[in-house]
Coordinates of C-alpha atoms in Angstrom, one line a residue:
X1 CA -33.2 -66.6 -54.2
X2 CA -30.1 -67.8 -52.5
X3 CA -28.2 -68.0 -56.3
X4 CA -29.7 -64.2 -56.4
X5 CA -28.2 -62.8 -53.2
X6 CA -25.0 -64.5 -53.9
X7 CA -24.8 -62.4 -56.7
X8 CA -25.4 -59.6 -55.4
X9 CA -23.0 -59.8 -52.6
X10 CA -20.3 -60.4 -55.4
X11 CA -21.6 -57.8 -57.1
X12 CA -21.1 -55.4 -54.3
X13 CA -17.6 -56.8 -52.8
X14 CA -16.4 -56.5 -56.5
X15 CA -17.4 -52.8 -56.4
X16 CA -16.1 -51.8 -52.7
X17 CA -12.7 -53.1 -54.4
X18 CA -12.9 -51.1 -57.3
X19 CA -11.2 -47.8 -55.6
X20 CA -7.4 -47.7 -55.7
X21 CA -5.3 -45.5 -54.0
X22 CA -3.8 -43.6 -57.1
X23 CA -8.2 -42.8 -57.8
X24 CA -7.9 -41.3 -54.2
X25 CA -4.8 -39.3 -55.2
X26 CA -6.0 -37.8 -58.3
X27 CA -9.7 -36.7 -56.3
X28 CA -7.1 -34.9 -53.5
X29 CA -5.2 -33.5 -56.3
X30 CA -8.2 -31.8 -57.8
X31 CA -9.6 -31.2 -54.4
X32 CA -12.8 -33.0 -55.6
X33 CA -14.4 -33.8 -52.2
X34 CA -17.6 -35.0 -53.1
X35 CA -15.7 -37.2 -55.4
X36 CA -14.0 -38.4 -51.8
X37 CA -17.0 -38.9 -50.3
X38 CA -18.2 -41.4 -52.7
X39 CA -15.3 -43.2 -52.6
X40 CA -15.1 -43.6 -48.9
X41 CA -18.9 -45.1 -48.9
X42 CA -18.0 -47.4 -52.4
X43 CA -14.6 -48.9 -50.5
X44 CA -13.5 -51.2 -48.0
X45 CA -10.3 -51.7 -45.1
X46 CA -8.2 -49.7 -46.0
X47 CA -9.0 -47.8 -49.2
X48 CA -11.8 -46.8 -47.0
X49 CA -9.3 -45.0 -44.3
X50 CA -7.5 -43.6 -47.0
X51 CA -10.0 -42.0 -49.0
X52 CA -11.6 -40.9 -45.4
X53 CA -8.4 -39.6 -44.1
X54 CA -7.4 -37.7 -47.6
X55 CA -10.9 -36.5 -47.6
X56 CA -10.4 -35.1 -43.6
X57 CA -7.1 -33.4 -44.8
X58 CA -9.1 -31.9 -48.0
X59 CA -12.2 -30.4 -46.1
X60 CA -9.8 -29.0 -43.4
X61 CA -8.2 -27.2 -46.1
X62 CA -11.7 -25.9 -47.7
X63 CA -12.3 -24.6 -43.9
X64 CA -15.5 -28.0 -43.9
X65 CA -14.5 -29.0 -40.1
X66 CA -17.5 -30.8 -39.5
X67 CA -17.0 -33.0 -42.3
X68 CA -13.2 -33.1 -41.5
X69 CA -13.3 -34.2 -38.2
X70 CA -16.2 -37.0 -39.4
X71 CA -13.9 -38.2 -41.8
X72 CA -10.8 -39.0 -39.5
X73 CA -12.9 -40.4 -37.0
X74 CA -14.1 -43.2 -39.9
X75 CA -10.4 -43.8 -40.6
X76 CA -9.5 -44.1 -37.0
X77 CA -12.3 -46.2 -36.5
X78 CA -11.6 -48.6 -39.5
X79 CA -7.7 -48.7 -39.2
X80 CA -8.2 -49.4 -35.3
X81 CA -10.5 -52.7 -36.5
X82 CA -8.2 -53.3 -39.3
X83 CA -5.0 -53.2 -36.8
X84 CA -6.6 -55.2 -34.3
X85 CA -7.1 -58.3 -37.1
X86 CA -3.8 -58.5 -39.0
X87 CA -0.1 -57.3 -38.6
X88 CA 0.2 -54.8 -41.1
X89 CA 2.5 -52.1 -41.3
X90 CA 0.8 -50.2 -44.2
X91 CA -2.1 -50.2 -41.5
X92 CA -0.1 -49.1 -39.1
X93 CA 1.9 -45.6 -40.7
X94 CA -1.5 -44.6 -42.3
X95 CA -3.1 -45.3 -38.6
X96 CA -0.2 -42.9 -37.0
X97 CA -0.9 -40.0 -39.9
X98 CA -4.4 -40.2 -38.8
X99 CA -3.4 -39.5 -35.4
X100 CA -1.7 -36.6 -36.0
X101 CA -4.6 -35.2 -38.2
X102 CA -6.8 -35.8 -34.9
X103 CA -4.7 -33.8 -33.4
X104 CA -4.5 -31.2 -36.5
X105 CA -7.6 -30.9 -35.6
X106 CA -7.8 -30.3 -31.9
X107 CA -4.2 -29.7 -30.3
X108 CA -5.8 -31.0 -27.0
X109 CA -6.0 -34.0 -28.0
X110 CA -1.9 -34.3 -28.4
X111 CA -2.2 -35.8 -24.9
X112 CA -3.7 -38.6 -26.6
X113 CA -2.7 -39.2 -29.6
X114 CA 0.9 -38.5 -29.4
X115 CA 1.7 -41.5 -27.3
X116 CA -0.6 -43.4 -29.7
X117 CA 1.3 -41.8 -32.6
X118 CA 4.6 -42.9 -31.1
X119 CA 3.4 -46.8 -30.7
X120 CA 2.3 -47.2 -34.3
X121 CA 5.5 -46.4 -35.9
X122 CA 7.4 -47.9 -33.7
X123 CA 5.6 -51.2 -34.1
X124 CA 5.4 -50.2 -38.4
X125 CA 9.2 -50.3 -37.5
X126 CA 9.4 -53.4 -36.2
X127 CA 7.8 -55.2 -39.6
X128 CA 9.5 -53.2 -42.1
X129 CA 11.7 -50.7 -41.3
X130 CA 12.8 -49.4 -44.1
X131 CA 9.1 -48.3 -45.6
X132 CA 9.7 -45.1 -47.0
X133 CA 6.1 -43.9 -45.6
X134 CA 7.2 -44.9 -42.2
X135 CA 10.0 -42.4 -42.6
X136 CA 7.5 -39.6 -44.1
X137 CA 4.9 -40.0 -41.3
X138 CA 8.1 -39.4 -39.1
X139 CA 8.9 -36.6 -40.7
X140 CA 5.6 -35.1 -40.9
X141 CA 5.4 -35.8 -36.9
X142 CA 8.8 -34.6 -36.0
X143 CA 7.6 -31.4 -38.4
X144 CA 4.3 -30.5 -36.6
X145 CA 5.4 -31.3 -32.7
X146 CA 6.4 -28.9 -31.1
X147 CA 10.0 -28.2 -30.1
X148 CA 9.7 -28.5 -26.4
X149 CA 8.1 -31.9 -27.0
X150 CA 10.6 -33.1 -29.3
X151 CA 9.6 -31.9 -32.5
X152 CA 12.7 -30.8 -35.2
X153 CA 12.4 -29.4 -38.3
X154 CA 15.9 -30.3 -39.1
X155 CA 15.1 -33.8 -38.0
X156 CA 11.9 -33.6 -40.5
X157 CA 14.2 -32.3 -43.5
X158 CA 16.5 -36.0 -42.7
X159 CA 14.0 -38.1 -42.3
X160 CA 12.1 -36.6 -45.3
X161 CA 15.2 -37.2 -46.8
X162 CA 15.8 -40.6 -46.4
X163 CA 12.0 -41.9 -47.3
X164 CA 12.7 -39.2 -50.9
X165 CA 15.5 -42.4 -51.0
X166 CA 13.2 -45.2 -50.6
X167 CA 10.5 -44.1 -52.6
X168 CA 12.8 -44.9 -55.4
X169 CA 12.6 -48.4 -54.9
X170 CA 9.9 -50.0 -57.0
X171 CA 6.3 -50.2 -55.7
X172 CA 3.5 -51.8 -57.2
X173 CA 0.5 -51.8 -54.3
X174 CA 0.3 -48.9 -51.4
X175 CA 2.5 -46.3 -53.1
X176 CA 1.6 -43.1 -52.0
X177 CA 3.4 -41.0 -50.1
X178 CA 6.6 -39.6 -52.8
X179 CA 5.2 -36.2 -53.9
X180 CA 4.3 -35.5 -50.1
X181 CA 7.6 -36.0 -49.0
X182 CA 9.2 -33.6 -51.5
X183 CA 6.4 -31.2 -50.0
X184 CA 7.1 -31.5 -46.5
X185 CA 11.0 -31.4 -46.6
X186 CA 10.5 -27.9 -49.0
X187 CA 8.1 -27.1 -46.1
X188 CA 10.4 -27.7 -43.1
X189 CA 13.7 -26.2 -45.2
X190 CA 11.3 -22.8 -45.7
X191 CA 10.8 -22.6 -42.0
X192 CA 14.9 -22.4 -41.6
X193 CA 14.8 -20.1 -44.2
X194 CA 16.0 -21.8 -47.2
X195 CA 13.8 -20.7 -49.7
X196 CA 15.5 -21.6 -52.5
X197 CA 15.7 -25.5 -51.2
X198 CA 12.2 -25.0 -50.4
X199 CA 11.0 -24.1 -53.9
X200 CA 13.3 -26.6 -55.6
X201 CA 11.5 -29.7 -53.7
X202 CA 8.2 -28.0 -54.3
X203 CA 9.2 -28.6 -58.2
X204 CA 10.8 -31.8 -57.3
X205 CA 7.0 -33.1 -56.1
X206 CA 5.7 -31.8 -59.2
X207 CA 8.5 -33.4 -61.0
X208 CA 6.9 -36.6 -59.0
X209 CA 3.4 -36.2 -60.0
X210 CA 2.7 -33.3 -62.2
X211 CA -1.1 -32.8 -61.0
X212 CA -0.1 -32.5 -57.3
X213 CA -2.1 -30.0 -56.3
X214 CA 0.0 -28.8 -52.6
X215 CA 3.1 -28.7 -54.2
X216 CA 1.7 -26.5 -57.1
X217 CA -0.2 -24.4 -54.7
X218 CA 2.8 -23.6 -52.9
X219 CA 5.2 -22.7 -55.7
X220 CA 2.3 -20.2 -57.2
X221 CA 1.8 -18.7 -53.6
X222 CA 5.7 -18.2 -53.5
X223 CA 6.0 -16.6 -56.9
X224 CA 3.0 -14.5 -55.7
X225 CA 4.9 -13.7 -52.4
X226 CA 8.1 -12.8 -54.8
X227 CA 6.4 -10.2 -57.2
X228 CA 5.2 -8.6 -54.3
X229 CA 8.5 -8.0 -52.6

């Protein structure tokens, strides 16, 4: 009975490892949220966040905020344990993007988070400062914050900038992160009106990942925006 249960525990751990990161990308790419769902509950640490926090993001965007918010508090729940056990900066930038996606979520809530937000990178910074999602999650912050609280979307177009650098650098483990960046810096160059360097990193992302459903979405909505005018 013992020899059975051992096996079955293998059995198990071998599955809740079986979820990579790039599986997780191509479900948010196709917006396949059941497909997120499952691969939350089959994973582990911090796959698990991941597909929880990707699967927040994609059933905000889908308008499921129930289901959103449920999702974020898993990741904030397992990345919290997760920090609290190793020094890991990977734990930490993804801990800080989910965060700001609580706060997405309920602008009250900046209170809370963005001091929270603020102590996970710069702690990500102290073990490797040169991570190119550190710089993104920066970006994405210094994007969504408000100006009279510090937020700059020139300061998200350089820091976008410099992660679009480092995410040149070989990776071969937690790699996401290079298509978004291309997204957000189009994103933040759009809001001071330079459309043009807007749509060119939209097709840079693409250029990145070719199924990258945001960036794709937001060149057909500007070509839509175009024939009308």
């Amino acid at each position: 009975m013992k020899t059975l249960t051992l096996l079955a525990s293998l059995a198990l751990s071998s599955q809740l490892h079986a979820v990579e990161i790039r599986d997780i990308d191509n479900a948010v790419n196709h917006m396949a949220v059941d497909q997120l769902q499952t691969m939350a509950s089959e994973s582990q640490g911090y796959e698990q966040a991941y597909a929880n926090y990707r699967l927040a993001i994609s059933a905000n965007v889908m308008g499921d905020r129930n289901t959103a918010q449920t999702a974020i508090d898993a990741a904030e729940h397992t990345l919290e344990s997760l920090n609290g056990n190793q020094d890991n900066s990977e734990v930490l930038i993804l801990l800080a993007a989910t965060y700001g996606m609580q706060i997405g979520l309920d602008p009250q809530t900046g209170a809370t988070y963005g001091g929270k937000i603020y102590q996970a990178l710069e702690q990500a910074k102290q073990l490797t400062p040169n991570n190119p999602r550190l710089l993104l999650v920066k970006a994405m912050n210094a994007f969504n914050t408000p100006a009279a609280y510090g937020g700059s979307k020139q300061n998200s177009i350089d820091l976008s900038s410099k992660a679009i650098e480092l995410f040149a650098e070989p990776c071969d483990n937690i790699c996401w992160g290079h298509a978004e960046a291309y997204t957000w810096r189009g994103l933040a160059k759009q809001e001071l009106g330079d459309n043009a360097g807007a749509i060119a990193d939209w097709q840079n992302a693409i250029n990145v990942d070719s199924g990258y459903g945001w960036a794709n979405f937001l060149l057909q909505q500007n070509q839509s925006l175009s024939v009308k005018n």
